[in-house]
PDB file of C-alpha atoms and ligand atoms in Angstrom:
ATOM      1  CA  MET A 110     109.831 110.196 136.751  1.00  0.00           C
ATOM      2  CA  ARG A 111     113.129 111.986 137.221  1.00  0.00           C
ATOM      3  CA  GLY A 112     111.638 115.049 135.545  1.00  0.00           C
ATOM      4  CA  GLU A 113     108.752 115.034 138.017  1.00  0.00           C
ATOM      5  CA  LEU A 114     111.203 114.879 140.892  1.00  0.00           C
ATOM      6  CA  CYS A 115     113.278 117.681 139.493  1.00  0.00           C
ATOM      7  CA  ILE A 116     110.332 120.020 139.034  1.00  0.00           C
ATOM      8  CA  GLY A 117     108.960 119.016 142.421  1.00  0.00           C
ATOM      9  CA  PHE A 118     112.224 120.032 144.004  1.00  0.00           C
ATOM     10  CA  ALA A 119     112.179 123.376 142.157  1.00  0.00           C
ATOM     11  CA  SER A 120     108.588 124.029 143.255  1.00  0.00           C
ATOM     12  CA  ILE A 121     109.397 123.280 146.882  1.00  0.00           C
ATOM     13  CA  LEU A 122     112.323 125.703 146.790  1.00  0.00           C
ATOM     14  CA  SER A 123     110.423 128.565 145.156  1.00  0.00           C
ATOM     15  CA  PHE A 124     107.489 127.908 147.494  1.00  0.00           C
ATOM     16  CA  ALA A 125     109.819 128.056 150.501  1.00  0.00           C
ATOM     17  CA  SER A 126     111.314 131.298 149.231  1.00  0.00           C
ATOM     18  CA  MET A 127     107.880 132.842 148.691  1.00  0.00           C
ATOM     19  CA  MET A 128     106.649 131.774 152.134  1.00  0.00           C
ATOM     20  CA  LEU A 129     109.741 133.175 153.853  1.00  0.00           C
ATOM     21  CA  LEU A 130     109.264 136.498 152.079  1.00  0.00           C
ATOM     22  CA  ILE A 131     105.547 136.628 152.910  1.00  0.00           C
ATOM     23  CA  PHE A 132     106.331 135.727 156.517  1.00  0.00           C
ATOM     24  CA  LEU A 133     108.969 138.467 156.612  1.00  0.00           C
ATOM     25  CA  GLN A 134     106.394 141.040 155.488  1.00  0.00           C
ATOM     26  CA  VAL A 135     103.237 139.816 157.239  1.00  0.00           C
ATOM     27  CA  GLY A 136     105.190 139.559 160.475  1.00  0.00           C
ATOM     28  CA  GLN A 137     105.518 143.312 160.285  1.00  0.00           C
ATOM     29  CA  ILE A 138     102.169 144.392 158.854  1.00  0.00           C
ATOM     30  CA  ASN A 139     100.382 142.820 161.837  1.00  0.00           C
ATOM     31  CA  THR A 140      98.279 145.633 163.257  1.00  0.00           C
ATOM     32  CA  SER A 141      97.688 144.369 166.762  1.00  0.00           C
ATOM     33  CA  THR A 142      99.097 146.421 169.604  1.00  0.00           C
ATOM     34  CA  ILE A 143     101.371 143.519 170.527  1.00  0.00           C
ATOM     35  CA  PRO A 144     104.579 144.329 168.664  1.00  0.00           C
ATOM     36  CA  ARG A 145     105.638 141.726 166.157  1.00  0.00           C
ATOM     37  CA  LYS A 146     108.779 139.725 166.593  1.00  0.00           C
ATOM     38  CA  ILE A 147     110.379 140.119 163.180  1.00  0.00           C
ATOM     39  CA  ALA A 148     112.801 142.993 162.666  1.00  0.00           C
ATOM     40  CA  MET A 149     115.499 143.785 160.138  1.00  0.00           C
ATOM     41  CA  VAL A 150     117.651 145.625 162.635  1.00  0.00           C
ATOM     42  CA  LYS A 151     117.641 146.384 166.346  1.00  0.00           C
ATOM     43  CA  VAL A 152     119.010 149.413 168.144  1.00  0.00           C
ATOM     44  CA  ASN A 153     119.660 149.046 171.865  1.00  0.00           C
ATOM     45  CA  THR A 154     119.972 152.419 173.585  1.00  0.00           C
ATOM     46  CA  SER A 155     120.138 151.162 177.149  1.00  0.00           C
ATOM     47  CA  GLY A 156     123.723 152.322 177.685  1.00  0.00           C
ATOM     48  CA  TYR A 157     123.149 155.825 176.391  1.00  0.00           C
ATOM     49  CA  GLY A 158     121.909 157.320 179.677  1.00  0.00           C
ATOM     50  CA  ALA A 159     125.041 156.199 181.522  1.00  0.00           C
ATOM     51  CA  ALA A 160     127.247 157.480 178.698  1.00  0.00           C
ATOM     52  CA  LEU A 161     125.518 160.852 178.858  1.00  0.00           C
ATOM     53  CA  GLU A 162     125.978 161.031 182.643  1.00  0.00           C
ATOM     54  CA  ALA A 163     129.661 160.153 182.341  1.00  0.00           C
ATOM     55  CA  ALA A 164     130.163 162.847 179.732  1.00  0.00           C
ATOM     56  CA  LEU A 165     128.305 165.592 181.586  1.00  0.00           C
ATOM     57  CA  PHE A 166     129.266 164.706 185.189  1.00  0.00           C
ATOM     58  CA  ASN A 167     125.615 165.186 186.025  1.00  0.00           C
ATOM     59  CA  PRO A 168     122.779 162.792 186.782  1.00  0.00           C
ATOM     60  CA  ILE A 169     120.396 162.459 183.889  1.00  0.00           C
ATOM     61  CA  PHE A 170     116.688 162.521 184.705  1.00  0.00           C
ATOM     62  CA  GLY A 171     113.813 161.625 182.446  1.00  0.00           C
ATOM     63  CA  LEU A 172     115.840 160.579 179.443  1.00  0.00           C
ATOM     64  CA  TYR A 173     113.963 157.265 179.235  1.00  0.00           C
ATOM     65  CA  THR A 174     110.250 156.727 179.571  1.00  0.00           C
ATOM     66  CA  ILE A 175     108.756 153.736 181.390  1.00  0.00           C
ATOM     67  CA  ASN A 176     105.358 154.237 179.754  1.00  0.00           C
ATOM     68  CA  ALA A 177     105.212 151.473 177.151  1.00  0.00           C
ATOM     69  CA  SER A 178     102.205 152.984 175.377  1.00  0.00           C
ATOM     70  CA  ALA A 179     103.430 156.570 175.034  1.00  0.00           C
ATOM     71  CA  PRO A 180     103.264 157.509 171.333  1.00  0.00           C
ATOM     72  CA  LEU A 181     106.526 157.610 169.395  1.00  0.00           C
ATOM     73  CA  GLN A 182     108.241 160.740 168.106  1.00  0.00           C
ATOM     74  CA  THR A 183     106.528 163.038 170.598  1.00  0.00           C
ATOM     75  CA  GLU A 184     109.454 163.775 172.929  1.00  0.00           C
ATOM     76  CA  GLN A 185     107.980 161.562 175.643  1.00  0.00           C
ATOM     77  CA  GLY A 186     111.216 159.788 176.418  1.00  0.00           C
ATOM     78  CA  LEU A 187     113.691 157.335 174.970  1.00  0.00           C
ATOM     79  CA  ARG A 188     112.959 153.568 174.893  1.00  0.00           C
ATOM     80  CA  GLN A 189     115.533 150.884 175.660  1.00  0.00           C
ATOM     81  CA  LEU A 190     115.191 148.962 172.424  1.00  0.00           C
ATOM     82  CA  TYR A 191     114.102 149.917 168.920  1.00  0.00           C
ATOM     83  CA  GLU A 192     113.253 147.327 166.269  1.00  0.00           C
ATOM     84  CA  PHE A 193     113.025 148.448 162.674  1.00  0.00           C
ATOM     85  CA  GLY A 194     111.121 146.514 160.031  1.00  0.00           C
ATOM     86  CA  LEU A 195     109.940 146.867 156.461  1.00  0.00           C
ATOM     87  CA  TYR A 196     106.652 148.559 157.355  1.00  0.00           C
ATOM     88  CA  SER A 197     107.141 150.183 160.720  1.00  0.00           C
ATOM     89  CA  TYR A 198     109.317 150.276 163.767  1.00  0.00           C
ATOM     90  CA  CYS A 199     108.574 149.423 167.366  1.00  0.00           C
ATOM     91  CA  ALA A 200     110.121 150.706 170.560  1.00  0.00           C
ATOM     92  CA  PHE A 201     110.288 148.757 173.797  1.00  0.00           C
ATOM     93  CA  VAL A 202     110.672 149.957 177.365  1.00  0.00           C
ATOM     94  CA  ASP A 203     111.720 146.443 178.427  1.00  0.00           C
ATOM     95  CA  GLU A 204     111.931 142.911 176.979  1.00  0.00           C
ATOM     96  CA  THR A 205     108.239 142.659 176.137  1.00  0.00           C
ATOM     97  CA  LYS A 206     106.361 145.935 176.510  1.00  0.00           C
ATOM     98  CA  GLY A 207     106.397 148.444 173.715  1.00  0.00           C
ATOM     99  CA  THR A 208     104.557 150.345 171.047  1.00  0.00           C
ATOM    100  CA  CYS A 209     104.819 150.605 167.275  1.00  0.00           C
ATOM    101  CA  GLY A 210     104.783 153.555 164.912  1.00  0.00           C
ATOM    102  CA  ASN A 211     102.527 153.995 161.886  1.00  0.00           C
ATOM    103  CA  HIS A 212     102.661 151.479 159.103  1.00  0.00           C
ATOM    104  CA  THR A 213     104.252 152.857 155.974  1.00  0.00           C
ATOM    105  CA  ILE A 214     104.875 151.138 152.646  1.00  0.00           C
ATOM    106  CA  GLY A 215     108.629 151.294 152.227  1.00  0.00           C
ATOM    107  CA  GLU A 216     109.312 152.463 155.774  1.00  0.00           C
ATOM    108  CA  GLN A 217     112.622 154.269 155.870  1.00  0.00           C
ATOM    109  CA  PHE A 218     115.279 153.171 158.339  1.00  0.00           C
ATOM    110  CA  LYS A 219     116.271 156.421 160.051  1.00  0.00           C
ATOM    111  CA  PRO A 220     117.394 155.331 163.503  1.00  0.00           C
ATOM    112  CA  TYR A 221     118.964 158.612 164.612  1.00  0.00           C
ATOM    113  CA  ASP A 222     115.938 160.722 163.647  1.00  0.00           C
ATOM    114  CA  ASP A 223     113.484 158.314 165.234  1.00  0.00           C
ATOM    115  CA  ILE A 224     115.433 157.994 168.459  1.00  0.00           C
ATOM    116  CA  THR A 225     116.121 161.666 168.981  1.00  0.00           C
ATOM    117  CA  ALA A 226     112.454 162.448 168.212  1.00  0.00           C
ATOM    118  CA  ASP A 227     111.602 160.517 171.393  1.00  0.00           C
ATOM    119  CA  MET A 228     113.921 162.559 173.615  1.00  0.00           C
ATOM    120  CA  PHE A 229     113.014 165.798 175.344  1.00  0.00           C
ATOM    121  CA  SER A 230     114.293 168.639 173.252  1.00  0.00           C
ATOM    122  CA  ASN A 231     117.220 169.505 175.549  1.00  0.00           C
ATOM    123  CA  TYR A 232     118.460 165.901 175.311  1.00  0.00           C
ATOM    124  CA  SER A 233     118.049 165.705 171.565  1.00  0.00           C
ATOM    125  CA  PHE A 234     120.055 168.930 171.329  1.00  0.00           C
ATOM    126  CA  LEU A 235     122.772 167.449 173.557  1.00  0.00           C
ATOM    127  CA  SER A 236     122.763 164.279 171.492  1.00  0.00           C
ATOM    128  CA  SER A 237     123.424 166.169 168.320  1.00  0.00           C
ATOM    129  CA  THR A 238     126.695 167.398 169.813  1.00  0.00           C
ATOM    130  CA  LEU A 239     127.679 164.287 171.810  1.00  0.00           C
ATOM    131  CA  ILE A 240     126.958 161.450 169.400  1.00  0.00           C
ATOM    132  CA  PRO A 241     129.925 161.376 167.034  1.00  0.00           C
ATOM    133  CA  GLU A 242     129.287 161.590 163.316  1.00  0.00           C
ATOM    134  CA  THR A 243     128.917 158.096 161.784  1.00  0.00           C
ATOM    135  CA  THR A 244     126.694 156.447 159.191  1.00  0.00           C
ATOM    136  CA  PHE A 245     124.197 155.889 162.008  1.00  0.00           C
ATOM    137  CA  GLN A 246     123.236 159.573 161.673  1.00  0.00           C
ATOM    138  CA  ASP A 247     123.169 159.531 157.886  1.00  0.00           C
ATOM    139  CA  SER A 248     119.388 159.361 157.645  1.00  0.00           C
ATOM    140  CA  LYS A 249     119.406 160.374 153.991  1.00  0.00           C
ATOM    141  CA  TYR A 250     121.579 157.412 152.947  1.00  0.00           C
ATOM    142  CA  LEU A 251     119.895 154.920 155.307  1.00  0.00           C
ATOM    143  CA  GLY A 252     116.402 156.150 154.448  1.00  0.00           C
ATOM    144  CA  GLN A 253     116.853 155.982 150.692  1.00  0.00           C
ATOM    145  CA  SER A 254     118.660 152.642 150.768  1.00  0.00           C
ATOM    146  CA  SER A 255     116.050 150.985 152.970  1.00  0.00           C
ATOM    147  CA  LYS A 256     113.285 152.241 150.718  1.00  0.00           C
ATOM    148  CA  ALA A 257     115.044 150.864 147.639  1.00  0.00           C
ATOM    149  CA  ALA A 258     115.645 147.545 149.418  1.00  0.00           C
ATOM    150  CA  TYR A 259     111.954 147.377 150.304  1.00  0.00           C
ATOM    151  CA  TRP A 260     110.932 147.473 146.628  1.00  0.00           C
ATOM    152  CA  MET A 261     113.541 144.820 145.798  1.00  0.00           C
ATOM    153  CA  ILE A 262     112.078 142.541 148.455  1.00  0.00           C
ATOM    154  CA  LEU A 263     108.535 143.136 147.206  1.00  0.00           C
ATOM    155  CA  PHE A 264     109.463 142.438 143.556  1.00  0.00           C
ATOM    156  CA  GLY A 265     111.489 139.410 144.671  1.00  0.00           C
ATOM    157  CA  THR A 266     108.382 138.051 146.409  1.00  0.00           C
ATOM    158  CA  ILE A 267     106.343 138.515 143.230  1.00  0.00           C
ATOM    159  CA  CYS A 268     109.016 136.765 141.135  1.00  0.00           C
ATOM    160  CA  ALA A 269     109.127 133.807 143.545  1.00  0.00           C
ATOM    161  CA  ALA A 270     105.331 133.500 143.352  1.00  0.00           C
ATOM    162  CA  LEU A 271     105.352 133.705 139.534  1.00  0.00           C
ATOM    163  CA  ALA A 272     108.129 131.113 139.292  1.00  0.00           C
ATOM    164  CA  LEU A 273     106.063 128.765 141.435  1.00  0.00           C
ATOM    165  CA  LEU A 274     102.829 129.378 139.500  1.00  0.00           C
ATOM    166  CA  THR A 275     104.201 129.068 135.979  1.00  0.00           C
ATOM    167  CA  GLY A 276     106.052 125.897 137.010  1.00  0.00           C
ATOM    168  CA  ILE A 277     102.757 124.175 137.769  1.00  0.00           C
ATOM    169  CA  ALA A 278     101.751 123.839 134.117  1.00  0.00           C
ATOM    170  CA  LYS A 279     104.063 121.025 133.111  1.00  0.00           C
ATOM    171  CA  ASN A 280     105.818 121.779 129.855  1.00  0.00           C
ATOM    172  CA  ASN A 281     109.218 122.951 128.764  1.00  0.00           C
ATOM    173  CA  LEU A 282     108.162 126.477 127.919  1.00  0.00           C
ATOM    174  CA  THR A 283     106.591 127.163 131.324  1.00  0.00           C
ATOM    175  CA  PHE A 284     109.643 125.682 133.049  1.00  0.00           C
ATOM    176  CA  PHE A 285     111.753 128.053 131.026  1.00  0.00           C
ATOM    177  CA  VAL A 286     109.559 130.979 132.161  1.00  0.00           C
ATOM    178  CA  SER A 287     109.857 129.747 135.759  1.00  0.00           C
ATOM    179  CA  ALA A 288     113.633 129.623 135.418  1.00  0.00           C
ATOM    180  CA  ILE A 289     113.608 133.231 134.174  1.00  0.00           C
ATOM    181  CA  PHE A 290     111.487 134.345 137.133  1.00  0.00           C
ATOM    182  CA  SER A 291     113.668 132.520 139.627  1.00  0.00           C
ATOM    183  CA  ILE A 292     116.835 134.015 138.109  1.00  0.00           C
ATOM    184  CA  GLY A 293     115.322 137.517 138.071  1.00  0.00           C
ATOM    185  CA  GLY A 294     113.903 137.109 141.555  1.00  0.00           C
ATOM    186  CA  SER A 295     117.143 135.879 143.055  1.00  0.00           C
ATOM    187  CA  VAL A 296     119.124 138.739 141.507  1.00  0.00           C
ATOM    188  CA  ILE A 297     116.628 141.249 142.951  1.00  0.00           C
ATOM    189  CA  LEU A 298     116.673 139.550 146.361  1.00  0.00           C
ATOM    190  CA  LEU A 299     120.448 139.454 146.331  1.00  0.00           C
ATOM    191  CA  ILE A 300     120.502 143.215 145.800  1.00  0.00           C
ATOM    192  CA  GLY A 301     117.884 143.803 148.521  1.00  0.00           C
ATOM    193  CA  ALA A 302     119.613 141.572 151.057  1.00  0.00           C
ATOM    194  CA  SER A 303     123.005 143.110 150.255  1.00  0.00           C
ATOM    195  CA  ILE A 304     121.675 146.639 150.701  1.00  0.00           C
ATOM    196  CA  TRP A 305     120.311 145.740 154.148  1.00  0.00           C
ATOM    197  CA  THR A 306     123.494 143.929 155.152  1.00  0.00           C
ATOM    198  CA  VAL A 307     125.681 146.859 154.128  1.00  0.00           C
ATOM    199  CA  MET A 308     123.370 149.381 155.812  1.00  0.00           C
ATOM    200  CA  ILE A 309     123.456 147.460 159.088  1.00  0.00           C
ATOM    201  CA  LYS A 310     127.236 146.937 158.948  1.00  0.00           C
ATOM    202  CA  LYS A 311     127.787 150.630 158.281  1.00  0.00           C
ATOM    203  CA  SER A 312     125.429 151.840 160.994  1.00  0.00           C
ATOM    204  CA  GLN A 313     127.222 149.532 163.442  1.00  0.00           C
ATOM    205  CA  ALA A 314     129.969 152.151 163.461  1.00  0.00           C
ATOM    206  CA  ILE A 315     127.982 153.612 166.363  1.00  0.00           C
ATOM    207  CA  ASN A 316     128.678 150.468 168.452  1.00  0.00           C
ATOM    208  CA  THR A 317     132.300 151.419 168.933  1.00  0.00           C
ATOM    209  CA  ALA A 318     131.968 155.184 168.580  1.00  0.00           C
ATOM    210  CA  VAL A 319     133.108 157.250 171.549  1.00  0.00           C
ATOM    211  CA  ASN A 320     131.877 160.658 172.545  1.00  0.00           C
ATOM    212  CA  PRO A 321     134.415 163.422 172.001  1.00  0.00           C
ATOM    213  CA  LEU A 322     134.342 164.744 175.600  1.00  0.00           C
ATOM    214  CA  ASN A 323     135.624 161.712 177.500  1.00  0.00           C
ATOM    215  CA  GLN A 324     136.353 159.058 174.842  1.00  0.00           C
ATOM    216  CA  VAL A 325     133.778 156.733 176.418  1.00  0.00           C
ATOM    217  CA  LYS A 326     131.530 154.571 174.252  1.00  0.00           C
ATOM    218  CA  ILE A 327     128.212 156.189 173.472  1.00  0.00           C
ATOM    219  CA  GLY A 328     126.191 153.175 174.671  1.00  0.00           C
ATOM    220  CA  ILE A 329     124.091 152.630 171.557  1.00  0.00           C
ATOM    221  CA  THR A 330     124.309 149.196 169.902  1.00  0.00           C
ATOM    222  CA  VAL A 331     123.057 148.188 166.465  1.00  0.00           C
ATOM    223  CA  THR A 332     122.512 144.470 165.783  1.00  0.00           C
ATOM    224  CA  GLU A 333     120.987 142.466 162.927  1.00  0.00           C
ATOM    225  CA  GLY A 334     117.386 141.392 163.386  1.00  0.00           C
ATOM    226  CA  ASN A 335     116.036 137.945 162.481  1.00  0.00           C
ATOM    227  CA  GLY A 336     114.435 139.493 159.369  1.00  0.00           C
ATOM    228  CA  LEU A 337     117.848 139.830 157.741  1.00  0.00           C
ATOM    229  CA  PHE A 338     118.472 136.067 158.069  1.00  0.00           C
ATOM    230  CA  ILE A 339     114.997 135.259 156.743  1.00  0.00           C
ATOM    231  CA  LEU A 340     115.711 137.483 153.746  1.00  0.00           C
ATOM    232  CA  TRP A 341     119.029 135.738 153.020  1.00  0.00           C
ATOM    233  CA  ALA A 342     117.366 132.325 153.427  1.00  0.00           C
ATOM    234  CA  ALA A 343     114.673 133.343 150.915  1.00  0.00           C
ATOM    235  CA  PHE A 344     117.375 134.410 148.471  1.00  0.00           C
ATOM    236  CA  VAL A 345     119.226 131.097 148.832  1.00  0.00           C
ATOM    237  CA  CYS A 346     116.038 129.055 148.252  1.00  0.00           C
ATOM    238  CA  LEU A 347     115.109 130.961 145.112  1.00  0.00           C
ATOM    239  CA  PHE A 348     118.677 130.934 143.816  1.00  0.00           C
ATOM    240  CA  VAL A 349     119.008 127.163 144.265  1.00  0.00           C
ATOM    241  CA  SER A 350     115.636 126.619 142.543  1.00  0.00           C
ATOM    242  CA  VAL A 351     117.148 128.022 139.339  1.00  0.00           C
ATOM    243  CA  ILE A 352     119.084 124.775 138.779  1.00  0.00           C
ATOM    244  CA  PRO A 353     116.150 122.311 138.839  1.00  0.00           C
ATOM    245  CA  TYR A 354     113.991 124.750 136.819  1.00  0.00           C
ATOM    246  CA  MET A 355     116.711 124.958 134.154  1.00  0.00           C
ATOM    247  CA  LEU A 356     117.221 121.177 134.169  1.00  0.00           C
ATOM    248  CA  SER A 357     113.469 120.666 133.843  1.00  0.00           C
ATOM    249  CA  CYS A 358     113.118 123.065 130.970  1.00  0.00           C
ATOM    250  CA  CYS A 359     115.864 121.295 129.024  1.00  0.00           C
ATOM    251  CA  THR A 360     115.124 117.694 129.906  1.00  0.00           C
ATOM    252  CA  TYR A 361     111.431 117.410 130.742  1.00  0.00           C
ATOM    253  CA  ARG A 362     109.584 114.946 128.473  1.00  0.00           C
ATOM    254  CA  GLY A 363     105.954 115.402 129.502  1.00  0.00           C
TER     255      GLY A 363
HETATM  256  C1  NAG B1088     120.610 146.031 175.613  1.00  0.00           C
HETATM  257  O1  NAG B1088     121.947 146.165 176.008  1.00  0.00           O
HETATM  258  C2  NAG B1088     122.141 145.944 177.413  1.00  0.00           C
HETATM  259  C3  NAG B1088     123.573 146.312 177.749  1.00  0.00           C
HETATM  260  O2  NAG B1088     124.444 146.022 176.722  1.00  0.00           O
HETATM  261  C4  NAG B1088     121.796 144.520 177.747  1.00  0.00           C
HETATM  262  O3  NAG B1088     121.964 144.268 179.120  1.00  0.00           O
HETATM  263  C5  NAG B1088     120.343 144.275 177.374  1.00  0.00           C
HETATM  264  O4  NAG B1088     120.001 142.913 177.605  1.00  0.00           O
HETATM  265  C6  NAG B1088     120.091 144.632 175.938  1.00  0.00           C
HETATM  266  N1  NAG B1088     118.658 144.564 175.699  1.00  0.00           N
HETATM  267  C7  NAG B1088     118.120 143.786 174.755  1.00  0.00           C
HETATM  268  C8  NAG B1088     116.641 143.777 174.709  1.00  0.00           C
HETATM  269  O5  NAG B1088     118.803 143.149 173.977  1.00  0.00           O
HETATM  270  C1  NAG B1089     101.137 156.489 179.002  1.00  0.00           C
HETATM  271  O1  NAG B1089     100.890 157.106 177.745  1.00  0.00           O
HETATM  272  C2  NAG B1089      99.549 157.022 177.330  1.00  0.00           C
HETATM  273  C3  NAG B1089      99.441 157.591 175.936  1.00  0.00           C
HETATM  274  O2  NAG B1089      99.967 158.899 175.872  1.00  0.00           O
HETATM  275  C4  NAG B1089      98.667 157.788 178.335  1.00  0.00           C
HETATM  276  O3  NAG B1089      97.317 157.686 177.927  1.00  0.00           O
HETATM  277  C5  NAG B1089      98.850 157.178 179.722  1.00  0.00           C
HETATM  278  O4  NAG B1089      98.120 157.940 180.672  1.00  0.00           O
HETATM  279  C6  NAG B1089     100.314 157.154 180.090  1.00  0.00           C
HETATM  280  N1  NAG B1089     100.463 156.402 181.339  1.00  0.00           N
HETATM  281  C7  NAG B1089     101.143 156.890 182.388  1.00  0.00           C
HETATM  282  C8  NAG B1089     101.233 155.987 183.572  1.00  0.00           C
HETATM  283  O5  NAG B1089     101.658 157.996 182.349  1.00  0.00           O
HETATM  284  C1  NAG B1090     101.422 158.640 162.745  1.00  0.00           C
HETATM  285  O1  NAG B1090     100.430 159.262 161.975  1.00  0.00           O
HETATM  286  C2  NAG B1090      99.784 160.346 162.648  1.00  0.00           C
HETATM  287  C3  NAG B1090      98.644 160.843 161.761  1.00  0.00           C
HETATM  288  O2  NAG B1090      99.014 160.887 160.418  1.00  0.00           O
HETATM  289  C4  NAG B1090     100.818 161.446 162.908  1.00  0.00           C
HETATM  290  O3  NAG B1090     100.206 162.524 163.582  1.00  0.00           O
HETATM  291  C5  NAG B1090     101.931 160.860 163.771  1.00  0.00           C
HETATM  292  O4  NAG B1090     102.951 161.814 163.965  1.00  0.00           O
HETATM  293  C6  NAG B1090     102.528 159.616 163.128  1.00  0.00           C
HETATM  294  N1  NAG B1090     103.432 158.997 164.080  1.00  0.00           N
HETATM  295  C7  NAG B1090     104.668 158.639 163.747  1.00  0.00           C
HETATM  296  C8  NAG B1090     105.458 157.990 164.817  1.00  0.00           C
HETATM  297  O5  NAG B1090     105.158 158.843 162.635  1.00  0.00           O
END
């Protein structure tokens, strides 16, 4: 009976991990025009207009668009809030109204490129001189890292599913295989979650960056999205499931 309990506990944990990871991804594949609510990272640009005005001593017109459905990356105006996910990113003109970009497998997190591609060309030119150099602009590093992290998350999902499935056949060998999958999966998820955490922390350098003309903050804020917490929760579930899987494989007497 104790063996049954142990394996039941392991199955619940790997199931929880798998569901969190599926939720994390499906929440972003959703193709409806209503933007999804799960994001890895959010970029709030609402202070940028004021920062630009303060730096140039001139009123800024038409930096932002109020048209929620204007297509992205076509110089139609900046949005207040950008939410980046694993498959696409969405841009919002206010709390609720926004539009999403194309869905891409292994979407690259390139906040600076995506944001400046929405500005009229004279503003994107200005931005390239006014926004101080930080990791936020390092699209090569952020793009490559986010793509790598995407594959880690996908493989981690597959490992969690395989751990769950092989654990269903009740014998010591399959529990051993499950333990291997949950160990492998949690290592991969740990790498993926760490990459995202480091990327977000590093791009948050923009939060305190000041523009060189007047030493005033640039008005762009990077914050973690709920997707990052879901990813860490999925890692913890799969990691903890290693213990009952290992116990089961050594002690189960079917
Ligand atoms: C963006 O930042 C501004 C100013 O810091 C804040 O008032 C606003 O609520 C933020 N928007 C969102 C959607 O978080
Ligand atoms: C908003 O953008 C869409 C797509 O480009 C366009 O069809 C629509 O006419 C625009 N709405 C306004 C009010 O400009
Ligand atoms: C989306 O895809 C279309 C067609 O491939 C392309 O023209 C457009 O620029 C893409 N939009 C974004 C935001 O990448």
